[in-house]
mmCIF file of C-alpha atoms in Angstrom:
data_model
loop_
_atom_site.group_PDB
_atom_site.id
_atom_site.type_symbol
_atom_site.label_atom_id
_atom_site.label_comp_id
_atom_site.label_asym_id
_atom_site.label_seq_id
_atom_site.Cartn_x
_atom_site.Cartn_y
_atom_site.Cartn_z
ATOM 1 C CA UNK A 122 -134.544 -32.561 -140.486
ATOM 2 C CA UNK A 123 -133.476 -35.933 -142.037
ATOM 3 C CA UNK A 124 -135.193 -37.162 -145.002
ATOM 4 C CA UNK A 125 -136.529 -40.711 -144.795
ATOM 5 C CA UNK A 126 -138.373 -42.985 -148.138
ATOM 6 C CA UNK A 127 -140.700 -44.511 -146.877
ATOM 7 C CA UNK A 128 -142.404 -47.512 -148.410
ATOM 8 C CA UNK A 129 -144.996 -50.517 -147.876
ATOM 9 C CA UNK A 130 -144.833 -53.342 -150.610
ATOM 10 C CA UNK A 131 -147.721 -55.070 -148.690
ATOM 11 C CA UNK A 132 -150.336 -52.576 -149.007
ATOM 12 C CA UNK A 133 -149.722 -48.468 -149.406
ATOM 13 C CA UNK A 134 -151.261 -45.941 -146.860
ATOM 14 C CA UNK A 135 -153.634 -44.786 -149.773
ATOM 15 C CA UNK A 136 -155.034 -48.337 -150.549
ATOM 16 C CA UNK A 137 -159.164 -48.053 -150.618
ATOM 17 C CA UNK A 138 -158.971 -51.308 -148.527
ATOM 18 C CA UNK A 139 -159.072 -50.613 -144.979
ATOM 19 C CA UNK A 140 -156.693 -53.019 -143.299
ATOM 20 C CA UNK A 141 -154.317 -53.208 -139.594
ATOM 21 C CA UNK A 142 -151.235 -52.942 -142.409
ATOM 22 C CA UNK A 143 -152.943 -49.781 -143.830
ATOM 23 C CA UNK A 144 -153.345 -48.539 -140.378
ATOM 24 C CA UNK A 145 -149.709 -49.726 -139.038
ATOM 25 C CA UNK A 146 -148.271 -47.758 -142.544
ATOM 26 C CA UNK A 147 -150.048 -44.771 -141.370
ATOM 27 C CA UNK A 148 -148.876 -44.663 -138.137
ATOM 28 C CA UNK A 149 -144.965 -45.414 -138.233
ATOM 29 C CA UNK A 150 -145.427 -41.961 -140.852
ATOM 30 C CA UNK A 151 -146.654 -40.334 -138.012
ATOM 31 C CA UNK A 152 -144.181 -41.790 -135.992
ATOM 32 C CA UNK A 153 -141.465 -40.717 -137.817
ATOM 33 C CA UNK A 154 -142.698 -37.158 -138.198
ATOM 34 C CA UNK A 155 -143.054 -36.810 -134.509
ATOM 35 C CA UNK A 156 -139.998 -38.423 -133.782
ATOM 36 C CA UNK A 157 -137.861 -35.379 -135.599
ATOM 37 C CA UNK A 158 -137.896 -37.002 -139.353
ATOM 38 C CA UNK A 159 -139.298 -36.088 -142.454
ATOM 39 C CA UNK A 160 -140.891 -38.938 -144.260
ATOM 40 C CA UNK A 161 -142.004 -39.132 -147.682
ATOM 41 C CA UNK A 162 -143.987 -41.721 -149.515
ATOM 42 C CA UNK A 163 -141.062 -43.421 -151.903
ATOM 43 C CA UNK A 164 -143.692 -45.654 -154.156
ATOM 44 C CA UNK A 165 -147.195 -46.876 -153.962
ATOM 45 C CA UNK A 166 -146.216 -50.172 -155.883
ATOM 46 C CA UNK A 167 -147.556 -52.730 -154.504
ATOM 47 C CA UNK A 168 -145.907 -56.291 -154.338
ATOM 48 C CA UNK A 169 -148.305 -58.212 -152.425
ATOM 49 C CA UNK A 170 -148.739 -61.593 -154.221
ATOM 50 C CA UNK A 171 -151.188 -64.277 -152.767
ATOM 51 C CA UNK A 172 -149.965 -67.802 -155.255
ATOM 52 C CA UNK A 173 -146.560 -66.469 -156.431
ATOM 53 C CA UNK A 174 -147.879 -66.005 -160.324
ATOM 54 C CA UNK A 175 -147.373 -62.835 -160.151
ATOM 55 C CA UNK A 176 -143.697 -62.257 -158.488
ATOM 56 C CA UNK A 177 -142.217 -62.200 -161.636
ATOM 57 C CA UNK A 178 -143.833 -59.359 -163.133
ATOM 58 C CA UNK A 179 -143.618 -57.587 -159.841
ATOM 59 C CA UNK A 180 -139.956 -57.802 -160.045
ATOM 60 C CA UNK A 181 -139.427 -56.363 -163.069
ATOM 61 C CA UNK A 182 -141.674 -53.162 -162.204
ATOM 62 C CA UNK A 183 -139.834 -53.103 -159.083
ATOM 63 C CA UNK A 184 -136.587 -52.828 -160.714
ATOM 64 C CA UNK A 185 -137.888 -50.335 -163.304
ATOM 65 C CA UNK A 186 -139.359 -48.716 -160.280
ATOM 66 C CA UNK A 187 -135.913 -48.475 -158.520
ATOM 67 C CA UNK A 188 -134.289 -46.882 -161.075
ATOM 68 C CA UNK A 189 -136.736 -44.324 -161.871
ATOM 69 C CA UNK A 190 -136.194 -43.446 -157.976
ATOM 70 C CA UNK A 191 -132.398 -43.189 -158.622
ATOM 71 C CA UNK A 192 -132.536 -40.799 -160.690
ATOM 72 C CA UNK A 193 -135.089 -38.784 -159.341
ATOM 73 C CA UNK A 194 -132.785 -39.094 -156.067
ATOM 74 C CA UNK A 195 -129.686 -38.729 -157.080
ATOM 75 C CA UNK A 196 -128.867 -35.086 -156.822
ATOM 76 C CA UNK A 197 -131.070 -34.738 -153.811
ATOM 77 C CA UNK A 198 -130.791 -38.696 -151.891
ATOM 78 C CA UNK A 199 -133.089 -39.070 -148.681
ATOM 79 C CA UNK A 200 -130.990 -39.581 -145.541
ATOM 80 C CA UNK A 201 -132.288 -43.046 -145.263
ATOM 81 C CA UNK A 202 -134.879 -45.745 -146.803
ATOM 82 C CA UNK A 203 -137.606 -46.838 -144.322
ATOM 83 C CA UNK A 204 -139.691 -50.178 -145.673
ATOM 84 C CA UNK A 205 -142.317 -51.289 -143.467
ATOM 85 C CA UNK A 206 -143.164 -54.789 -143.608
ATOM 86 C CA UNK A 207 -141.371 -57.560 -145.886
ATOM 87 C CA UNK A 208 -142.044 -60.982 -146.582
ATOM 88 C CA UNK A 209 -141.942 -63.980 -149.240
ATOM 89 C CA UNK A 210 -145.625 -62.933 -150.230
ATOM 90 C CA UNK A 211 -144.409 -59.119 -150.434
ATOM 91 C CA UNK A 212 -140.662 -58.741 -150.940
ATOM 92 C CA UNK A 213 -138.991 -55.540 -151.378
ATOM 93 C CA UNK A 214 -137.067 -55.251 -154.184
ATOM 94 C CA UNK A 215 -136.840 -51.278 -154.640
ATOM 95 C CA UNK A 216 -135.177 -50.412 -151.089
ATOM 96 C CA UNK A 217 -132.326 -52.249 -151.257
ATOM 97 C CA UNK A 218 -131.335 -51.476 -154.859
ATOM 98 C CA UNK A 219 -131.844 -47.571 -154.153
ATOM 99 C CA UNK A 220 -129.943 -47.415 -150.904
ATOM 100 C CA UNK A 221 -127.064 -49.012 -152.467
ATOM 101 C CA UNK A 222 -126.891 -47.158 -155.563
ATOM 102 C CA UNK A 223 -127.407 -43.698 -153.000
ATOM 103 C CA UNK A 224 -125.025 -45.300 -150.414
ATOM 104 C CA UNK A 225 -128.275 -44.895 -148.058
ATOM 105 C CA UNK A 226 -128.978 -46.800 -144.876
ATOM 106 C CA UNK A 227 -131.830 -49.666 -145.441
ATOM 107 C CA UNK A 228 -134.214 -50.391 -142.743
ATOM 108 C CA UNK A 229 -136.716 -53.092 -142.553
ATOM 109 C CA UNK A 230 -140.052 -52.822 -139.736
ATOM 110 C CA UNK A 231 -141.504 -56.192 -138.956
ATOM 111 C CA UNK A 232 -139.462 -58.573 -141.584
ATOM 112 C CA UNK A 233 -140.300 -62.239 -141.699
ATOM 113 C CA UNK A 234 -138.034 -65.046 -142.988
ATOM 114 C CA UNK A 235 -139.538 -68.282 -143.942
ATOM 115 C CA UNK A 236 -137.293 -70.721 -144.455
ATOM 116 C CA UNK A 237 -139.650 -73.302 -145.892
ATOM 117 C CA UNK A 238 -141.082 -71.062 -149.087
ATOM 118 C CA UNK A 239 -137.278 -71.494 -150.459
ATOM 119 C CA UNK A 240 -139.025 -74.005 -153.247
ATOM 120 C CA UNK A 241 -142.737 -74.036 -154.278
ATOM 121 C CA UNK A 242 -144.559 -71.337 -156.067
ATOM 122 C CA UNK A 243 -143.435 -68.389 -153.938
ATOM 123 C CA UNK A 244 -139.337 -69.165 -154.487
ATOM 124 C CA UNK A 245 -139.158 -65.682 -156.285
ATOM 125 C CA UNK A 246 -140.635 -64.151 -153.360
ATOM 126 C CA UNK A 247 -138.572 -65.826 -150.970
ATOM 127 C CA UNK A 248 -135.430 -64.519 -152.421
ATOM 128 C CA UNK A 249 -136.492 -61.245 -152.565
ATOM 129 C CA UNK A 250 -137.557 -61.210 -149.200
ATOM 130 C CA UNK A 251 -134.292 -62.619 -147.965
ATOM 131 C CA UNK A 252 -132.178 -60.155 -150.211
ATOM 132 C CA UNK A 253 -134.283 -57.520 -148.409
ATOM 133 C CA UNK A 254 -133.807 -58.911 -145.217
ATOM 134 C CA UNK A 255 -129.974 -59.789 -145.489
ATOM 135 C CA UNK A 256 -129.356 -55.678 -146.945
ATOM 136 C CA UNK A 257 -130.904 -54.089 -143.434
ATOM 137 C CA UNK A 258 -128.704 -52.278 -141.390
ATOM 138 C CA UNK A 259 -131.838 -52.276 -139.147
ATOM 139 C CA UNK A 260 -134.732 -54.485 -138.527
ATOM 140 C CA UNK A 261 -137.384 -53.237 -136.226
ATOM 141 C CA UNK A 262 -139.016 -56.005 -134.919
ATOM 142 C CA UNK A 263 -142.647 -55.962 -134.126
ATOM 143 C CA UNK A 264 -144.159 -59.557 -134.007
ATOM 144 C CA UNK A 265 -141.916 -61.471 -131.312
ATOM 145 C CA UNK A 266 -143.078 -64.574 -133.518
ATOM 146 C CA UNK A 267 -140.584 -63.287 -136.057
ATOM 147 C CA UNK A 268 -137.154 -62.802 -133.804
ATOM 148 C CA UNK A 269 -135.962 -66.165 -133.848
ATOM 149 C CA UNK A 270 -135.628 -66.935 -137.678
ATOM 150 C CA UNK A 271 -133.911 -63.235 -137.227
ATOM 151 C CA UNK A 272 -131.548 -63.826 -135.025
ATOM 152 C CA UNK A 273 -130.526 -67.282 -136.891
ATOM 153 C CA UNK A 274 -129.682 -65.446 -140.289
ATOM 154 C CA UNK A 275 -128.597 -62.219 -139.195
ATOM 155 C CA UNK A 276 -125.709 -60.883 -140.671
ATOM 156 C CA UNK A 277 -122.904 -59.500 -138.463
ATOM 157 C CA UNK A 278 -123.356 -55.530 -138.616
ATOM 158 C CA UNK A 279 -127.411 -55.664 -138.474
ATOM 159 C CA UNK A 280 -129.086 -54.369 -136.095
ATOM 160 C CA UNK A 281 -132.509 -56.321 -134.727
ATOM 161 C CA UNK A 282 -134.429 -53.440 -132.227
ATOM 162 C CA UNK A 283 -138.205 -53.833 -130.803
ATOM 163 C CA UNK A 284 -140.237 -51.874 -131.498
ATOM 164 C CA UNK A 285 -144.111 -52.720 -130.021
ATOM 165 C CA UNK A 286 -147.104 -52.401 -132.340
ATOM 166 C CA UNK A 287 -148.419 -49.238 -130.897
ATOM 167 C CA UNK A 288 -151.304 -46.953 -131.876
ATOM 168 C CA UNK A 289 -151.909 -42.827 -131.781
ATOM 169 C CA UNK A 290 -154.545 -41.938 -128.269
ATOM 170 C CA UNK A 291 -155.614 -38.719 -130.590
ATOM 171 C CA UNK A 292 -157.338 -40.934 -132.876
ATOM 172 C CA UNK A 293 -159.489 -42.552 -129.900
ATOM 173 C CA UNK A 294 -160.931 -39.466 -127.604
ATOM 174 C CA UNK A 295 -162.607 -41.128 -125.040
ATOM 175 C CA UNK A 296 -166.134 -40.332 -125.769
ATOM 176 C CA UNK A 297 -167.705 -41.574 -122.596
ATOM 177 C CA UNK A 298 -169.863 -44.207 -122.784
ATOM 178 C CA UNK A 299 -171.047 -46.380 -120.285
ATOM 179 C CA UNK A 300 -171.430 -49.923 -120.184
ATOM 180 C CA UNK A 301 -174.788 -50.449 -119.075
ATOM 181 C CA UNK A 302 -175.832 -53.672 -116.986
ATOM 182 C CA UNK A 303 -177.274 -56.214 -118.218
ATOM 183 C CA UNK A 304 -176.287 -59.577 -120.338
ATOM 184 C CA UNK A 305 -172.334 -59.866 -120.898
ATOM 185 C CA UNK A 306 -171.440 -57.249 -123.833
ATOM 186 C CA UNK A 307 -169.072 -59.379 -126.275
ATOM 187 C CA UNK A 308 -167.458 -57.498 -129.723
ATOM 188 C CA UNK A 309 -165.773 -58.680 -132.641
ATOM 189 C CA UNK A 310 -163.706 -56.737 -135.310
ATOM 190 C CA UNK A 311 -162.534 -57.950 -138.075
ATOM 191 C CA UNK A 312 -162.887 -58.197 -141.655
ATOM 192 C CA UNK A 313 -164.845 -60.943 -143.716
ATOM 193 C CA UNK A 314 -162.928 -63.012 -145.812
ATOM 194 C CA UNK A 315 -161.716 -66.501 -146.730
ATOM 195 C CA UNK A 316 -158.400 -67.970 -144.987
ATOM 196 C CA UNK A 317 -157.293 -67.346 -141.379
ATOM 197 C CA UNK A 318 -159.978 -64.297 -141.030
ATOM 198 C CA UNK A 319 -162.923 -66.895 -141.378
ATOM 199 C CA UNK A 320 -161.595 -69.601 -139.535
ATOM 200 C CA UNK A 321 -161.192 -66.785 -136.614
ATOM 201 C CA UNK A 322 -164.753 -67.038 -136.981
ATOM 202 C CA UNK A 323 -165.727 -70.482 -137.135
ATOM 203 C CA UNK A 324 -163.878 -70.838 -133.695
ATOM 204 C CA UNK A 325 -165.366 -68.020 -132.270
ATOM 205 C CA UNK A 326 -169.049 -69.424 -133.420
ATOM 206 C CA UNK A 327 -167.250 -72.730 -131.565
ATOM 207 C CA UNK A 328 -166.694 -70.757 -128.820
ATOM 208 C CA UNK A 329 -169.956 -68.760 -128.513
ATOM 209 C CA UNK A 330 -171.359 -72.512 -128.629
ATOM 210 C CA UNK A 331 -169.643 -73.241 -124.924
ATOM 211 C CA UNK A 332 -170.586 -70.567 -123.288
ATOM 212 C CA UNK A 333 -173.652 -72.280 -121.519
ATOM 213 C CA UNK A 334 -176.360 -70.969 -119.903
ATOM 214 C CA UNK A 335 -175.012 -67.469 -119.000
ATOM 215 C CA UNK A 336 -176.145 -64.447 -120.912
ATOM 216 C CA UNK A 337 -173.950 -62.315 -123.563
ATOM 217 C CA UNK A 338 -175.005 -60.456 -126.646
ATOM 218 C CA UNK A 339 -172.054 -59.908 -129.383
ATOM 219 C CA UNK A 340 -171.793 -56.895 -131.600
ATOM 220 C CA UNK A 341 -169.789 -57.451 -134.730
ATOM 221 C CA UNK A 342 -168.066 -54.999 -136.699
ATOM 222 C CA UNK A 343 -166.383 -56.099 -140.160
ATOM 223 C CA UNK A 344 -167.664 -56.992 -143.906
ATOM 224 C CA UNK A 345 -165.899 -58.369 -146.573
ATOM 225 C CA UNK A 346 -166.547 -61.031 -149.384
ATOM 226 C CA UNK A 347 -166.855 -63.983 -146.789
ATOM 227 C CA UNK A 348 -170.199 -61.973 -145.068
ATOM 228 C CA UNK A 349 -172.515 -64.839 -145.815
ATOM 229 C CA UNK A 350 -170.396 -67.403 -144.474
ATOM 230 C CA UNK A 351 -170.048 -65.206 -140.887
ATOM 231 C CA UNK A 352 -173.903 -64.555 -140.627
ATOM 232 C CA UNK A 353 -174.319 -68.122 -141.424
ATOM 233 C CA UNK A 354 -171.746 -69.072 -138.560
ATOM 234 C CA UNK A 355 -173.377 -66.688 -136.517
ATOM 235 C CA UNK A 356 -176.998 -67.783 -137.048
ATOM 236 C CA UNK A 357 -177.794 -69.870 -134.581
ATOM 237 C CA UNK A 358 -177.469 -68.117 -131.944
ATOM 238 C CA UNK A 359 -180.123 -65.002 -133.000
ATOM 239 C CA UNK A 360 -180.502 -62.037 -131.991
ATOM 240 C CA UNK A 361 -177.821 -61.903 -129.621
ATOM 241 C CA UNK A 362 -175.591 -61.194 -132.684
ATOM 242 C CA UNK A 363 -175.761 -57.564 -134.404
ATOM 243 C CA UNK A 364 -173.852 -57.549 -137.289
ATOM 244 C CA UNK A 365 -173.367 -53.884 -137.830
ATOM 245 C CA UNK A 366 -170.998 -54.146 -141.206
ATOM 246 C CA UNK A 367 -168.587 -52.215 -142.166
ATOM 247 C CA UNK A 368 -167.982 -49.049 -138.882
ATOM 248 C CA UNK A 369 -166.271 -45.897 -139.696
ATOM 249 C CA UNK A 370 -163.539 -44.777 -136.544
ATOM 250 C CA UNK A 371 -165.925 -42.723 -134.817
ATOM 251 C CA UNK A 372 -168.410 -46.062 -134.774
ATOM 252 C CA UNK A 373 -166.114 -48.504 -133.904
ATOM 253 C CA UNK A 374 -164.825 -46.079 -130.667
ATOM 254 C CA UNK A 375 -168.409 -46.193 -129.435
ATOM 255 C CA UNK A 376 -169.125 -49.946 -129.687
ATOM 256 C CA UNK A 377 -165.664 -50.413 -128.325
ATOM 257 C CA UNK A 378 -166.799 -48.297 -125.429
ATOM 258 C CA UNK A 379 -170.161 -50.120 -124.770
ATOM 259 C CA UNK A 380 -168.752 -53.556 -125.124
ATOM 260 C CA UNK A 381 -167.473 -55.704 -121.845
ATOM 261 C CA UNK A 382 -164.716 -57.440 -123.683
ATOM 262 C CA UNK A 383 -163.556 -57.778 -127.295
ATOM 263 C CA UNK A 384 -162.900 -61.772 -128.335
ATOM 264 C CA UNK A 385 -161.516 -62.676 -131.435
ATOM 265 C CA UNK A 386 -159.256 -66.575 -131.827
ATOM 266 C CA UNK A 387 -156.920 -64.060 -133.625
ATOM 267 C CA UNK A 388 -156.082 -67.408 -136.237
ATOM 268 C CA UNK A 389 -152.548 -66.626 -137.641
ATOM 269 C CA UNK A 390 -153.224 -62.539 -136.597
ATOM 270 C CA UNK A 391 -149.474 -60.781 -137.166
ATOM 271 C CA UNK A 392 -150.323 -58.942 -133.472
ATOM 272 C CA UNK A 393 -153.790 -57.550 -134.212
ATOM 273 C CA UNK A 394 -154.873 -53.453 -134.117
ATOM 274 C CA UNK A 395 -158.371 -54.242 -133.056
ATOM 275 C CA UNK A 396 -156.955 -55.619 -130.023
ATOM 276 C CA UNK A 397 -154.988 -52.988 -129.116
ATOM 277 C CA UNK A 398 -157.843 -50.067 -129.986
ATOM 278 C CA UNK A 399 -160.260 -51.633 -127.903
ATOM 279 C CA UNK A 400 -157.635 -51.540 -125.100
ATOM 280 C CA UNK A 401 -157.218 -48.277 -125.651
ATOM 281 C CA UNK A 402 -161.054 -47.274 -124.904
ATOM 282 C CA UNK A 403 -161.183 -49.765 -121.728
ATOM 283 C CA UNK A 404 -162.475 -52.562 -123.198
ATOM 284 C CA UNK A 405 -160.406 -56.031 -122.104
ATOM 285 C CA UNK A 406 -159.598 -58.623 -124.352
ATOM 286 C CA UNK A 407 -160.188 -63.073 -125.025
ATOM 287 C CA UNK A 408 -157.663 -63.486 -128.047
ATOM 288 C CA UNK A 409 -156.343 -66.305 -129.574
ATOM 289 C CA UNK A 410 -152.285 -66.476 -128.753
ATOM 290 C CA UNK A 411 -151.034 -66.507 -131.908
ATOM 291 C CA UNK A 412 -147.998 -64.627 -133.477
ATOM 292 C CA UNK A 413 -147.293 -61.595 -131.561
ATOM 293 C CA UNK A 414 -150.873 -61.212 -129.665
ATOM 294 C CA UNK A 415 -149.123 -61.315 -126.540
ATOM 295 C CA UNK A 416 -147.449 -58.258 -127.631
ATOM 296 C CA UNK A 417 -150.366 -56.240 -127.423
ATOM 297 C CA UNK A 418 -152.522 -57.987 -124.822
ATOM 298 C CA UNK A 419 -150.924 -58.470 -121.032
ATOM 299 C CA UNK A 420 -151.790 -61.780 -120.382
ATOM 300 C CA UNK A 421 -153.987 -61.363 -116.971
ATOM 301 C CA UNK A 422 -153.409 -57.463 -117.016
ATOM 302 C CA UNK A 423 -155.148 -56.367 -120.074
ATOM 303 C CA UNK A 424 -157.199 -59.053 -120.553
ATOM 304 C CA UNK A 425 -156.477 -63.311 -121.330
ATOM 305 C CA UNK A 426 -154.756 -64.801 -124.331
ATOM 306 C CA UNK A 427 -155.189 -68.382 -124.366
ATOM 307 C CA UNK A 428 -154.023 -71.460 -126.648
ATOM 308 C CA UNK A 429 -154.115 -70.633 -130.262
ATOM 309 C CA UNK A 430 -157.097 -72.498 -131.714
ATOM 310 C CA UNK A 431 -158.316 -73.735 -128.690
ATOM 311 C CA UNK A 432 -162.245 -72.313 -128.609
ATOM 312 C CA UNK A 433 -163.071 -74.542 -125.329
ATOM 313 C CA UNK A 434 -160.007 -72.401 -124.107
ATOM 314 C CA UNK A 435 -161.214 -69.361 -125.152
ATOM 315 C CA UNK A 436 -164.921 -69.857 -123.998
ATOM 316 C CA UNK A 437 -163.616 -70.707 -120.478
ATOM 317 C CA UNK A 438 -161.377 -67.171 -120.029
ATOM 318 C CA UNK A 439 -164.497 -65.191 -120.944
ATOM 319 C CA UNK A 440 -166.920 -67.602 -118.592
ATOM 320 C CA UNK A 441 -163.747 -66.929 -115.954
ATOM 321 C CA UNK A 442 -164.152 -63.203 -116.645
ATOM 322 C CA UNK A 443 -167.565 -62.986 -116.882
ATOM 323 C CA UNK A 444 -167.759 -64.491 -113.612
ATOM 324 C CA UNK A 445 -165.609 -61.934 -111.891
ATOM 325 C CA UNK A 446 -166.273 -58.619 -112.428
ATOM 326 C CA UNK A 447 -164.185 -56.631 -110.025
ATOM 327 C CA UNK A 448 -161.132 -58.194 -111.659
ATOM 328 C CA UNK A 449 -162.718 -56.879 -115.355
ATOM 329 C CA UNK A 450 -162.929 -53.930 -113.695
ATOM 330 C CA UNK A 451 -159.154 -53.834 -113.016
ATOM 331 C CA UNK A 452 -158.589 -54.916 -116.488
ATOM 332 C CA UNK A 453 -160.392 -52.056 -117.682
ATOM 333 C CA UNK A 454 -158.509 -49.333 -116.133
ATOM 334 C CA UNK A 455 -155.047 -51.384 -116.964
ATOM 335 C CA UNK A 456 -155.806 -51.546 -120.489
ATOM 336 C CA UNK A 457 -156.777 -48.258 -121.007
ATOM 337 C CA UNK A 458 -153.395 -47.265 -119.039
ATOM 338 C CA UNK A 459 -151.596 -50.191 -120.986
ATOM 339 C CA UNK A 460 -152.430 -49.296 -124.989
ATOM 340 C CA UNK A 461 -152.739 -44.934 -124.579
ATOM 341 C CA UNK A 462 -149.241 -45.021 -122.388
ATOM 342 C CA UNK A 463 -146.835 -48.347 -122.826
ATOM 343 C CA UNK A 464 -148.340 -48.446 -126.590
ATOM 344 C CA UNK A 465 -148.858 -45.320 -127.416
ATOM 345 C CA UNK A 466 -147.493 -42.811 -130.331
ATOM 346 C CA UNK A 467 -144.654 -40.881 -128.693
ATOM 347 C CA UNK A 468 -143.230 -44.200 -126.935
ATOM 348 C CA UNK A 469 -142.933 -45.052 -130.503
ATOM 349 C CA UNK A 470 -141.443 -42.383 -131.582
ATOM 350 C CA UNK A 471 -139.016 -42.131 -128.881
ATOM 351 C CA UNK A 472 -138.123 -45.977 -130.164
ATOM 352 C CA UNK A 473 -137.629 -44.794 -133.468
ATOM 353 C CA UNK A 474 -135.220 -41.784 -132.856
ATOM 354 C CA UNK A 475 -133.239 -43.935 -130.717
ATOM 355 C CA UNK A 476 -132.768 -46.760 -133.230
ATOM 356 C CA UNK A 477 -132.573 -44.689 -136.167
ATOM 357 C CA UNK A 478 -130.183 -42.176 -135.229
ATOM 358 C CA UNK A 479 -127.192 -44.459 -134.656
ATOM 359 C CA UNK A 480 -127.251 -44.794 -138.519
ATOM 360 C CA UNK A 481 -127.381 -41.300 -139.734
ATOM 361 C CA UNK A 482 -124.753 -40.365 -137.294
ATOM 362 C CA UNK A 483 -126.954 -38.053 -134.674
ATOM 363 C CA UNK A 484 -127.961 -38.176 -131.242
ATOM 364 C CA UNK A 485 -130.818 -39.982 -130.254
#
């Protein structure tokens, strides 16, 4: 069984913080394991780096990091280094320098370029994310958003391969529970804080606002440090809202099994977990089409993505919805079908094998 490092600059699989990236990390371990490898946590260190003050620093224990790894490799290498997300705000500069001194493969899941953060506090970054990017022999891609400035700089022997976000059906049993009649049953996940997460909210509020006359309640799952700000959004409209904090799994499954539809503007969301776990318990989705949301929503299958930032938009596909229920119905049983089959764990894995084992020389 082939050996693979494995390693998440952005944030590690033990990080207190719950997160999609913490889940993601978690999964494509799993992934590997069921797909025939044997992955093993390389480093914790984490590069993540909001203004760019700190990429220098992060460099250097990266590098000190990388050869503490050689070392410790060297008379026993992995088959094959396996970093999971790289960009200019969390560059990798421990895979590449460790495959090449092992004479390793390097392979990048869900690598962004940004061409535009070449100058400007996160310059450092930038190079190290390109350097990372440009040493691949294989980049899974998993936001479609992020194929284009791929394909542009890609260097002649790399590989570029899909690979869909996808999520594990064991973690979701199906518990059960019925949506009971009454007032349209909206839910929001997501975490509370300042940037693209709160102005998610402030269109959804906008949203809410346009909704008119008909009924809804909305459940909302998520804390974080921007909580007062979201409860103030949220206010006016009483107590239709429950704010039920921070959910643990077996929580969130049952309010994703209640609720009618999940609707979140998604505001700059990579492709979005939420979105796809509520699929997997039935639940349709509203979502903002941003990055790679239409990866893991079927536009008029599984649900309706609609213009990014657009709340009028948005408030008119759940209205539409709302309004229909035999086709919600139909978009219940699709999603379901959609996220625990097209997106679930052994389609990954079957992904994985096939684009992995091409570079270590075995059949897929």
């Amino acid at each position: 069984m082939s050996r693979v490092a494995f390693y998440a600059p952005l944030k590690a699989i033990d990080h207190p913080v719950p997160s999609g990236e913490r889940t993601m990390a978690r999964l494509l371990l799993l992934a590997l394991a069921v797909a025939g490898f044997a992955p093993e946590v390389a480093s914790t260190l984490r590069t993540r780096d909001p203004d760019g003050s700190r990429h220098p620093a992060l460099r250097a224990a990266s590098l000190a990091e990388a050869e503490r790894l050689i070392a410790a490799y060297r008379a026993d290498p992995p088959a094959l280094w396996f970093t999971y997300h790289v960009y200019y705000k969390a560059p990798d500069w421990i895979g590449p320098a460790v495959s090449r001194a092992l004479g390793i493969p390097y392979v990048v899941a869900e690598g962004s370029r940004a061409p535009r953060r070449a100058s400007g506090p996160h310059a450092l970054g930038h190079v190290g994310a390109e350097a990372a990017l440009d040493a691949a022999d294989l980049i899974l891609v998993m936001n479609r958003r992020d194929r284009p400035a791929l394909e542009a700089a890609r260097p002649g022997p790399q590989v570029l391969a899909d690979l869909p976000p996808f999520l594990d059906p064991t973690e979701w049993p199906l518990a059960g529970a019925e949506r009971t009649p009454g007032p349209l049953r909206l839910l929001a996940v997501a975490m509370m804080r300042e940037g693209d997460k709160l102005a998610s909210y402030r269109l959804l509020a906008e949203a809410l606002m346009q909704l008119g006359n008909r009924p809804w309640t909305l459940d909302v799952a998520g804390d974080g440090p921007a909580a007062d700000e979201v409860a103030a959004l949220l206010a006016p409209f009483g107590d239709r809202v429950r704010r039920h904090g921070a959910v643990d799994a077996t929580g969130l499954s049952a309010l994703y099994g209640a609720a009618d539809l999940l609707v979140w503007p998604a505001v700059n969301e990579a492709y979005g977990m939420a979105l796809l776990e509520a699929q997997a318990h039935g639940c349709p989705v509203a979502a903002g089409g941003y990055g790679g949301v239409a990866d893991v929503v079927q536009d008029g299958v599984t649900g309706r993505v609609t213009p990014p930032g657009d709340a009028a938009a948005l408030a008119a596909a759940i209205n539409d919805l709302a309004a229909a229920p035999d086709r919600l119905a139909a978009m219940r049983i699709a999603a379901l079908a959609f996220a625990r089959t097209e997106r679930g764990l052994d389609g990954a894995a079957a992904r994985l094998r096939a684009a992995l084992a091409p570079l270590l020389g075995e059949r897929a």
